[in-house]
CSV table of C-alpha atoms and ligand atoms in Angstrom, one decimal:
chain,number,residue,atom,x,y,z
V,1,MET,CA,-38.4,-11.6,-39.1
V,2,PRO,CA,-36.3,-13.2,-41.2
V,3,ILE,CA,-36.0,-11.2,-44.7
V,4,LYS,CA,-37.5,-13.6,-47.9
V,5,MET,CA,-35.2,-13.3,-50.7
V,6,LEU,CA,-33.8,-15.3,-53.6
V,7,THR,CA,-29.9,-15.5,-53.9
V,8,LEU,CA,-27.7,-16.4,-57.0
V,9,GLU,CA,-28.2,-20.5,-56.4
V,10,ASP,CA,-32.2,-19.8,-56.7
V,11,LEU,CA,-32.3,-18.8,-60.2
V,12,ASP,CA,-30.8,-20.3,-62.9
V,13,LEU,CA,-28.4,-18.3,-64.0
V,14,GLU,CA,-25.9,-19.9,-66.3
V,15,GLY,CA,-25.6,-18.5,-69.6
V,16,LYS,CA,-28.2,-15.5,-69.1
V,17,ARG,CA,-27.6,-12.0,-69.1
V,18,VAL,CA,-27.8,-10.6,-65.8
V,19,PHE,CA,-28.0,-6.9,-64.5
V,20,ALA,CA,-25.9,-6.6,-61.5
V,21,ARG,CA,-27.1,-3.7,-59.5
V,22,VAL,CA,-23.7,-2.7,-57.3
V,23,ASP,CA,-22.5,0.1,-55.6
V,24,ILE,CA,-19.1,1.4,-56.2
V,25,ASN,CA,-20.0,4.6,-55.5
V,26,THR,CA,-16.8,5.6,-54.4
V,27,PRO,CA,-15.1,9.0,-52.7
V,28,ILE,CA,-13.1,11.0,-55.5
V,29,HIS,CA,-10.4,13.6,-53.9
V,30,PRO,CA,-12.1,16.7,-54.9
V,31,GLU,CA,-8.6,18.1,-55.9
V,32,THR,CA,-6.5,15.2,-57.5
V,33,GLY,CA,-9.8,13.4,-59.4
V,34,GLU,CA,-8.1,9.9,-57.8
V,35,MET,CA,-10.6,7.5,-56.2
V,36,MET,CA,-10.1,7.4,-52.3
V,37,GLU,CA,-10.9,3.6,-51.2
V,38,GLN,CA,-11.6,0.7,-53.3
V,39,ALA,CA,-13.8,-1.3,-50.4
V,40,ARG,CA,-17.0,-1.3,-52.2
V,41,PHE,CA,-15.4,-3.2,-55.4
V,42,GLU,CA,-13.8,-5.8,-53.3
V,43,GLU,CA,-18.0,-6.5,-51.9
V,44,ALA,CA,-19.1,-6.3,-55.6
V,45,VAL,CA,-16.3,-8.3,-57.3
V,46,ALA,CA,-18.0,-11.0,-55.0
V,47,THR,CA,-21.1,-11.2,-56.8
V,48,VAL,CA,-19.5,-11.1,-60.6
V,49,ARG,CA,-17.0,-13.6,-59.8
V,50,ASP,CA,-19.8,-15.8,-58.7
V,51,LEU,CA,-21.7,-15.3,-62.1
V,52,HIS,CA,-18.8,-16.4,-64.3
V,53,ASP,CA,-21.1,-19.0,-66.3
V,54,SER,CA,-23.6,-15.9,-67.2
V,55,LYS,CA,-23.3,-12.4,-69.1
V,56,VAL,CA,-22.4,-9.7,-66.6
V,57,ILE,CA,-23.9,-6.3,-67.1
V,58,VAL,CA,-22.8,-4.3,-64.8
V,59,ALA,CA,-24.5,-1.3,-63.4
V,60,SER,CA,-23.7,1.4,-60.3
V,61,HIS,CA,-24.7,5.0,-59.5
V,62,GLN,CA,-21.4,7.1,-58.9
V,63,GLY,CA,-21.6,10.5,-56.9
V,64,ARG,CA,-24.3,13.0,-57.2
V,65,VAL,CA,-25.1,15.6,-60.0
V,66,ALA,CA,-23.0,18.6,-59.8
V,67,ARG,CA,-20.7,17.5,-57.5
V,68,SER,CA,-17.1,17.0,-58.0
V,69,ASP,CA,-17.3,13.1,-57.6
V,70,TYR,CA,-19.8,12.9,-60.5
V,71,THR,CA,-17.6,11.1,-62.9
V,72,SER,CA,-18.3,8.2,-65.8
V,73,LEU,CA,-17.5,5.0,-64.5
V,74,ASP,CA,-14.1,4.4,-66.7
V,75,VAL,CA,-11.7,3.9,-64.2
V,76,HIS,CA,-14.2,1.8,-62.5
V,77,ALA,CA,-14.2,-0.9,-64.8
V,78,LYS,CA,-10.6,-0.8,-65.2
V,79,ILE,CA,-10.4,-1.0,-61.2
V,80,MET,CA,-13.1,-4.1,-61.4
V,81,ALA,CA,-10.9,-5.8,-63.8
V,82,LYS,CA,-7.9,-5.9,-62.4
V,83,MET,CA,-9.4,-6.9,-59.1
V,84,LEU,CA,-11.5,-9.8,-61.2
V,85,GLY,CA,-8.9,-10.9,-62.8
V,86,LYS,CA,-10.6,-11.0,-66.5
V,87,LYS,CA,-11.4,-8.5,-68.3
V,88,VAL,CA,-14.6,-5.9,-68.3
V,89,ASP,CA,-15.5,-4.0,-71.2
V,90,PHE,CA,-16.9,-0.9,-70.6
V,91,VAL,CA,-20.0,1.2,-72.8
V,92,PRO,CA,-20.2,5.0,-72.2
V,93,ASP,CA,-23.8,4.7,-72.5
V,94,VAL,CA,-26.7,3.7,-69.9
V,95,PHE,CA,-29.6,2.7,-71.8
V,96,GLY,CA,-29.5,3.6,-75.6
V,97,PRO,CA,-28.2,2.0,-78.4
V,98,GLU,CA,-24.7,1.6,-78.3
V,99,ALA,CA,-25.2,0.1,-74.6
V,100,LEU,CA,-28.3,-2.1,-75.6
V,101,SER,CA,-26.4,-3.6,-78.6
V,102,ARG,CA,-23.3,-4.5,-76.7
V,103,MET,CA,-25.3,-5.8,-74.3
V,104,ASP,CA,-26.8,-8.2,-77.3
V,105,SER,CA,-23.7,-9.2,-78.6
V,106,MET,CA,-22.0,-10.3,-75.3
V,107,SER,CA,-20.9,-14.2,-74.7
V,108,ASP,CA,-21.1,-16.5,-71.6
V,109,GLY,CA,-18.7,-15.2,-68.9
V,110,ASP,CA,-18.1,-11.5,-70.3
V,111,VAL,CA,-18.7,-8.9,-68.1
V,112,LEU,CA,-20.0,-5.6,-69.2
V,113,MET,CA,-19.8,-2.1,-66.9
V,114,LEU,CA,-22.5,0.7,-68.1
V,115,ASP,CA,-21.6,4.2,-67.4
V,116,ASN,CA,-22.6,5.9,-64.2
V,117,LEU,CA,-26.9,5.4,-63.9
V,118,ARG,CA,-27.2,9.0,-62.6
V,119,PHE,CA,-26.0,10.3,-66.2
V,120,ALA,CA,-29.7,8.8,-66.8
V,121,ALA,CA,-32.1,11.4,-65.3
V,122,GLU,CA,-34.9,9.1,-64.4
V,123,GLU,CA,-32.6,7.0,-62.1
V,124,ASN,CA,-32.1,10.8,-60.2
V,125,GLN,CA,-36.0,10.4,-59.1
V,126,GLU,CA,-37.4,7.9,-56.6
V,127,TYR,CA,-40.6,5.9,-57.2
V,128,LYS,CA,-43.1,3.5,-56.4
V,129,PRO,CA,-41.6,0.3,-58.1
V,130,ALA,CA,-45.1,0.2,-60.9
V,131,ASP,CA,-43.9,3.6,-61.6
V,132,ALA,CA,-40.3,2.5,-61.6
V,133,GLU,CA,-41.2,-0.3,-64.0
V,134,LYS,CA,-42.6,2.1,-66.7
V,135,THR,CA,-39.2,4.1,-66.8
V,136,PHE,CA,-37.0,4.1,-70.0
V,137,LEU,CA,-34.0,3.0,-67.9
V,138,VAL,CA,-36.0,-0.2,-66.6
V,139,LYS,CA,-38.6,-0.6,-69.8
V,140,ARG,CA,-35.4,-0.5,-72.2
V,141,ILE,CA,-33.0,-2.8,-70.0
V,142,SER,CA,-35.1,-5.1,-68.8
V,143,ALA,CA,-36.2,-6.0,-72.4
V,144,HIS,CA,-32.4,-7.0,-73.1
V,145,VAL,CA,-31.8,-9.2,-69.6
V,146,ASP,CA,-33.2,-12.5,-68.5
V,147,ALA,CA,-32.4,-11.9,-64.8
V,148,CYS,CA,-31.5,-9.3,-62.3
V,149,ALA,CA,-28.7,-9.4,-59.0
V,150,LEU,CA,-29.6,-6.8,-56.6
V,151,ASP,CA,-26.4,-6.2,-54.8
V,152,ALA,CA,-26.2,-2.4,-53.7
V,153,PHE,CA,-26.7,-2.6,-49.6
V,154,SER,CA,-25.3,0.9,-49.5
V,155,THR,CA,-28.3,2.0,-52.2
V,156,ALA,CA,-31.2,-0.2,-50.1
V,157,HIS,CA,-32.5,3.0,-49.2
V,158,ARG,CA,-32.9,4.6,-52.5
V,159,SER,CA,-36.8,3.5,-54.5
V,160,SER,CA,-34.6,4.8,-58.0
V,161,PRO,CA,-35.4,2.6,-60.7
V,162,SER,CA,-32.3,0.5,-61.2
V,163,ILE,CA,-33.3,-0.9,-57.2
V,164,VAL,CA,-36.7,-1.0,-57.3
V,165,GLY,CA,-37.7,-1.2,-61.1
V,166,PHE,CA,-37.0,-4.6,-62.2
V,167,ALA,CA,-38.0,-7.1,-59.4
V,168,GLY,CA,-41.4,-7.1,-61.2
V,169,LEU,CA,-40.4,-7.8,-64.7
V,170,VAL,CA,-37.4,-10.1,-64.6
V,171,PRO,CA,-36.6,-12.8,-61.8
V,172,THR,CA,-34.6,-11.0,-59.4
V,173,CYS,CA,-32.0,-12.3,-56.6
V,174,ALA,CA,-29.8,-10.7,-53.8
V,175,GLY,CA,-26.1,-10.5,-54.7
V,176,ARG,CA,-23.1,-11.3,-52.3
V,177,THR,CA,-22.9,-8.3,-50.7
V,178,VAL,CA,-26.7,-8.1,-49.8
V,179,GLY,CA,-26.6,-11.0,-48.3
V,180,ARG,CA,-23.4,-11.1,-46.2
V,181,GLU,CA,-24.7,-7.6,-44.9
V,182,LEU,CA,-28.0,-8.8,-44.1
V,183,ARG,CA,-26.9,-11.8,-41.9
V,184,MET,CA,-24.5,-10.0,-40.3
V,185,LEU,CA,-27.0,-6.9,-39.6
V,186,ASP,CA,-29.6,-10.3,-38.2
V,187,ARG,CA,-27.1,-11.6,-35.4
V,188,ILE,CA,-26.0,-7.6,-34.1
V,189,VAL,CA,-29.2,-6.6,-33.8
V,190,SER,CA,-30.3,-9.9,-32.6
V,191,VAL,CA,-27.8,-9.1,-29.6
V,192,GLU,CA,-27.3,-5.6,-29.2
V,193,LYS,CA,-28.1,-4.1,-26.2
V,194,GLY,CA,-27.4,-0.1,-24.6
V,195,PRO,CA,-26.3,2.3,-24.0
V,196,TYR,CA,-26.5,3.2,-27.5
V,197,VAL,CA,-23.4,5.4,-28.7
V,198,THR,CA,-23.4,7.0,-31.7
V,199,VAL,CA,-20.1,8.5,-33.1
V,200,LEU,CA,-21.0,10.7,-36.5
V,201,GLY,CA,-18.0,12.4,-38.6
V,202,GLY,CA,-17.7,12.8,-42.2
V,203,ALA,CA,-18.9,15.3,-44.7
V,204,LYS,CA,-22.3,14.1,-45.8
V,205,VAL,CA,-23.8,16.9,-43.0
V,206,ASN,CA,-27.1,16.2,-44.2
V,207,ASP,CA,-27.5,12.3,-43.8
V,208,ARG,CA,-25.9,12.4,-40.6
V,209,LEU,CA,-29.0,14.8,-39.7
V,210,GLU,CA,-31.1,12.7,-40.7
V,211,ALA,CA,-29.7,9.9,-39.3
V,212,ILE,CA,-29.7,11.5,-35.8
V,213,ASP,CA,-33.5,12.0,-35.8
V,214,ALA,CA,-34.0,8.5,-37.3
V,215,LEU,CA,-31.7,6.8,-34.6
V,216,ILE,CA,-33.2,8.5,-31.8
V,217,ALA,CA,-36.9,8.1,-33.2
V,218,ASN,CA,-35.9,4.3,-32.4
V,219,ASN,CA,-34.1,4.7,-29.3
V,220,ARG,CA,-30.5,3.4,-31.0
V,221,ALA,CA,-29.0,6.8,-30.2
V,222,ASP,CA,-28.5,7.2,-26.4
V,223,LYS,CA,-25.4,9.4,-26.9
V,224,VAL,CA,-23.9,11.6,-30.1
V,225,LEU,CA,-20.6,12.4,-30.2
V,226,LEU,CA,-20.1,14.8,-32.9
V,227,CYS,CA,-16.6,15.2,-35.0
V,228,GLY,CA,-15.7,15.3,-38.7
V,229,VAL,CA,-17.5,18.1,-40.7
V,230,VAL,CA,-20.9,17.1,-38.7
V,231,GLY,CA,-19.2,18.8,-35.9
V,232,LEU,CA,-18.1,21.5,-36.9
V,233,VAL,CA,-21.7,22.6,-38.1
V,234,PHE,CA,-22.7,21.6,-34.6
V,235,LEU,CA,-19.4,23.6,-33.0
V,236,LYS,CA,-20.9,26.7,-35.1
V,237,ALA,CA,-24.6,26.2,-33.8
V,238,ALA,CA,-23.2,26.4,-30.4
V,239,GLY,CA,-21.8,29.8,-31.0
V,240,LYS,CA,-18.0,28.2,-31.0
V,241,LEU,CA,-17.0,29.0,-34.7
V,242,ARG,CA,-17.5,32.6,-35.9
V,243,TRP,CA,-16.9,32.0,-39.4
V,244,ASP,CA,-18.4,30.5,-42.8
V,245,LEU,CA,-17.7,26.4,-43.1
V,246,GLY,CA,-18.3,26.4,-46.9
V,247,VAL,CA,-20.7,23.7,-46.6
V,248,ASP,CA,-23.8,23.5,-49.4
V,249,GLY,CA,-26.9,24.5,-47.2
V,250,GLU,CA,-25.2,25.5,-44.1
V,251,GLN,CA,-27.8,28.1,-42.8
V,252,LYS,CA,-30.5,25.4,-42.8
V,253,LEU,CA,-28.4,22.4,-41.4
V,254,VAL,CA,-26.9,25.2,-38.9
V,255,ALA,CA,-30.4,25.8,-37.4
V,256,GLN,CA,-31.6,22.0,-37.5
V,257,ALA,CA,-28.4,21.4,-35.4
V,258,LYS,CA,-29.1,24.2,-33.0
V,259,LYS,CA,-32.9,23.2,-32.6
V,260,LEU,CA,-31.4,19.4,-31.8
V,261,LEU,CA,-28.8,21.0,-29.4
V,262,GLU,CA,-31.7,22.9,-27.2
V,263,ASP,CA,-34.1,20.3,-27.4
V,264,GLU,CA,-31.9,18.1,-25.8
V,265,PRO,CA,-28.5,19.2,-24.7
V,266,ASP,CA,-27.1,16.5,-22.7
V,267,ARG,CA,-27.8,13.8,-25.4
V,268,TYR,CA,-25.1,15.1,-27.4
V,269,ALA,CA,-21.1,15.5,-27.0
V,270,LEU,CA,-19.2,18.3,-29.0
V,271,PRO,CA,-15.8,18.5,-29.4
V,272,VAL,CA,-13.6,20.4,-26.6
V,273,ASP,CA,-10.8,20.6,-29.1
V,274,VAL,CA,-9.8,20.9,-32.3
V,275,ALA,CA,-6.5,20.5,-34.6
V,276,VAL,CA,-5.5,22.6,-37.2
V,277,LYS,CA,-2.2,23.2,-39.0
V,278,GLY,CA,0.7,24.8,-37.3
V,279,GLY,CA,4.2,26.1,-38.3
V,280,ASP,CA,5.7,22.4,-37.9
V,281,GLY,CA,2.0,20.1,-38.6
V,282,ARG,CA,-0.5,19.5,-36.0
V,283,LYS,CA,-1.5,22.4,-33.4
V,284,GLU,CA,-4.4,21.7,-30.9
V,285,VAL,CA,-6.4,24.9,-29.8
V,286,GLN,CA,-10.2,24.8,-28.5
V,287,PRO,CA,-12.7,26.0,-31.0
V,288,ALA,CA,-13.7,29.2,-29.4
V,289,GLN,CA,-9.8,30.6,-29.6
V,290,LEU,CA,-9.7,30.6,-33.5
V,291,ASP,CA,-11.1,34.1,-34.3
V,292,SER,CA,-10.8,34.1,-38.3
V,293,PRO,CA,-11.2,30.8,-40.8
V,294,THR,CA,-9.5,28.6,-40.4
V,295,LYS,CA,-9.1,24.8,-42.1
V,296,ILE,CA,-9.7,22.2,-38.7
V,297,MET,CA,-8.4,18.9,-40.1
V,298,ASP,CA,-8.8,16.4,-37.3
V,299,ILE,CA,-10.4,16.2,-33.4
V,300,GLY,CA,-7.7,17.2,-30.7
V,301,SER,CA,-6.3,14.8,-28.2
V,302,LYS,CA,-9.1,15.9,-25.1
V,303,THR,CA,-11.8,15.3,-27.2
V,304,VAL,CA,-10.8,11.6,-28.1
V,305,GLU,CA,-10.1,10.9,-24.4
V,306,SER,CA,-13.7,12.1,-23.3
V,307,TYR,CA,-15.5,10.1,-26.2
V,308,SER,CA,-13.3,7.3,-25.9
V,309,ARG,CA,-14.3,6.7,-22.8
V,310,HIS,CA,-17.9,6.7,-23.5
V,311,ILE,CA,-17.1,4.6,-26.5
V,312,LYS,CA,-15.6,1.9,-23.9
V,313,GLY,CA,-18.5,2.3,-21.8
V,314,ALA,CA,-21.6,1.5,-24.7
V,315,GLY,CA,-23.5,-1.7,-24.9
V,316,THR,CA,-23.7,-1.1,-28.7
V,317,VAL,CA,-21.4,1.5,-30.7
V,318,PHE,CA,-22.2,2.7,-34.3
V,319,MET,CA,-19.5,5.0,-36.0
V,320,SER,CA,-20.7,6.5,-39.8
V,321,GLY,CA,-17.5,9.4,-41.3
V,322,PRO,CA,-14.5,10.0,-40.0
V,323,PRO,CA,-13.3,12.5,-37.3
V,324,GLY,CA,-10.7,13.5,-38.8
V,325,ALA,CA,-8.8,14.2,-42.3
V,326,PHE,CA,-6.7,10.9,-41.4
V,327,GLU,CA,-4.9,10.6,-45.1
V,328,TRP,CA,-2.6,12.7,-43.6
V,329,ASP,CA,-0.4,11.5,-40.8
V,330,GLU,CA,-0.9,14.1,-38.8
V,331,PHE,CA,-4.0,14.6,-38.3
V,332,SER,CA,-5.2,11.1,-38.0
V,333,VAL,CA,-5.2,11.2,-34.8
V,334,GLY,CA,-8.5,11.6,-33.7
V,335,THR,CA,-9.7,8.5,-36.4
V,336,GLU,CA,-6.9,6.3,-35.0
V,337,GLY,CA,-7.9,7.0,-31.9
V,338,LEU,CA,-12.0,6.5,-31.6
V,339,LEU,CA,-11.1,3.2,-33.6
V,340,ARG,CA,-8.7,1.8,-31.5
V,341,ALA,CA,-11.3,2.9,-28.4
V,342,MET,CA,-14.5,0.5,-30.6
V,343,ALA,CA,-11.7,-2.1,-31.4
V,344,SER,CA,-11.5,-2.7,-27.8
V,345,SER,CA,-14.5,-1.8,-26.5
V,346,PHE,CA,-16.4,-4.9,-25.0
V,347,GLY,CA,-19.8,-3.7,-26.5
V,348,THR,CA,-21.4,-4.8,-30.1
V,349,THR,CA,-19.4,-2.4,-32.7
V,350,ILE,CA,-20.7,-1.3,-36.0
V,351,ILE,CA,-18.3,0.7,-38.5
V,352,SER,CA,-20.6,2.3,-41.5
V,353,GLY,CA,-19.0,3.6,-44.5
V,354,GLY,CA,-15.5,2.7,-46.8
V,355,HIS,CA,-13.5,6.0,-45.3
V,356,LEU,CA,-13.7,4.3,-42.1
V,357,SER,CA,-13.4,0.7,-43.3
V,358,THR,CA,-10.4,1.8,-45.0
V,359,ALA,CA,-8.9,3.5,-42.0
V,360,LEU,CA,-9.2,0.3,-39.7
V,361,ARG,CA,-7.7,-1.9,-42.1
V,362,LYS,CA,-4.4,0.9,-41.9
V,363,TYR,CA,-4.6,0.5,-38.0
V,364,GLY,CA,-4.5,-3.4,-38.7
V,365,ILE,CA,-7.9,-3.6,-36.1
V,366,HIS,CA,-10.2,-3.9,-39.0
V,367,ASP,CA,-11.0,-7.9,-37.6
V,368,GLN,CA,-12.0,-6.4,-33.9
V,369,ILE,CA,-15.3,-4.6,-35.0
V,370,ASP,CA,-18.1,-6.7,-35.4
V,371,HIS,CA,-19.4,-5.7,-38.3
V,372,ILE,CA,-18.3,-3.3,-41.0
V,373,SER,CA,-20.3,-2.4,-43.3
V,374,THR,CA,-19.8,-0.5,-47.1
V,375,ALA,CA,-23.3,1.5,-46.5
V,376,GLY,CA,-23.8,4.7,-44.9
V,377,GLY,CA,-27.3,6.2,-45.1
V,378,ALA,CA,-28.7,2.6,-46.0
V,379,LEU,CA,-27.2,1.4,-42.7
V,380,VAL,CA,-28.1,4.1,-40.1
V,381,GLN,CA,-32.0,3.7,-42.1
V,382,TYR,CA,-31.6,-0.4,-41.7
V,383,LEU,CA,-31.0,-0.1,-38.2
V,384,ALA,CA,-33.1,2.8,-37.0
V,385,GLY,CA,-35.9,-0.2,-38.3
V,386,LYS,CA,-37.1,1.7,-41.2
V,387,ARG,CA,-38.0,-0.8,-44.4
V,388,LEU,CA,-35.9,-0.1,-47.1
V,389,PRO,CA,-37.1,-0.2,-51.2
V,390,LEU,CA,-33.9,-2.3,-51.9
V,391,ILE,CA,-35.3,-5.1,-49.2
V,392,ASP,CA,-39.2,-4.5,-50.2
V,393,ALA,CA,-38.1,-5.2,-54.0
V,394,LEU,CA,-35.9,-8.3,-53.2
V,395,GLU,CA,-39.5,-9.5,-50.8
V,396,ARG,CA,-41.8,-8.4,-53.9
V,397,ALA,CA,-39.5,-11.4,-56.1
V,398,ALA,CA,-38.9,-14.1,-53.8
V,399,ALA,CA,-43.0,-14.0,-54.0
V,400,LYS,CA,-43.3,-13.7,-57.9
V,401,TRP,CA,-40.4,-15.4,-58.7
V,402,GLY,CA,-39.5,-17.3,-56.1
V,403,ASN,CA,-40.9,-21.0,-57.4
V,404,GLY,CA,-38.1,-23.3,-58.3
V,405,LYS,CA,-35.2,-22.4,-60.5
V,406,GLN,CA,-36.1,-19.6,-63.4
L,1,3PG,C1,-23.6,6.1,-50.1
L,1,3PG,O1,-23.1,6.6,-50.6
L,1,3PG,O2,-24.5,6.0,-49.6
L,1,3PG,C2,-24.9,5.1,-51.5
L,1,3PG,O3,-24.3,5.3,-52.4
L,1,3PG,C3,-25.8,6.1,-52.1
L,1,3PG,O4,-25.3,7.3,-52.4
L,1,3PG,P1,-26.6,8.5,-52.1
L,1,3PG,O5,-26.5,8.9,-51.1
L,1,3PG,O6,-26.0,9.8,-53.3
L,1,3PG,O7,-27.8,8.3,-52.6
């Protein structure tokens, strides 16, 4: 059923203060501190640009508390200014006196970026909408804005105050990213067919394990091809790696992976070979041949070959997270190989996450994929048929504020 939500055109936003909840949460290199890609910015600027007659307060989270990617948004403001081609003011505050007085003194056409929303403790919790409305973050900000544009599709699965708290208090509509993603996904869900192949890579192991459960429960993962750090956790669970990987909560994750493998061994494919640093670059070995802790950088060529066969035979393929460290050319074989298999597949193809969209651009094949989403966890929940808190908020807002322009 189509989602009933308001768009930017449904609200009278000219001259109004608009709280634009975007998601420019971006992978940050743990050693250099540099942003590794900017795909989510490209989406978010479309909404900010279309609000050129308003006073736009841009808000996003970045990283998770205590992780290396948990940073201020000062650099984000500079990147957005460059993309927009206009000034983006930055205030190192979320809903304190400085942020509120800067919001009050804006003129039409101004853009102000707040600091990382997760610097406010409340944003790190999930709430029912009625309780989110009582958080200080929502109470204070909503008293200083006229409307809210929800554009954080990739955070649609989190019922944090900035996602679910504004819809009942100020006229709230969808931003351009949410509109684009939902339109595309609606089309895809109406034509997709089995067999469903899911390729899971990247380093967010916990999220990927949740994804497996959700996709299987909704019959969206007939075959799960494992790679990246997720693949290593499964290799460890299968007894093919003998050392600790240094992943957060490793023991629990390995135990979960072991249970999945024991329950349905045929559903999963694990790398048969991996790539490590050799004397002169890439060296491919079988995982079990590695007898001491070694940094595994990619899947090997035999794995690429066998995974590509599954991908090409699929009715629908969903891929989330890169198979290897494709930033280094010698370790991009897995990522490039699997993405090329997707690009040449006759099935419906969906790519999730900024890393993979960056890689697709690098290989010049991004126009051969049916849908490239900047969302990770949110997209999985959507494909698994779950209700997303952000979409609920937009539907509530449409029911409350949808009668004529506000
Ligand atoms: C994401 O990257 O999936 C979103 O920005 C949500 O981030 P989170 O998983 O830290 O809540």
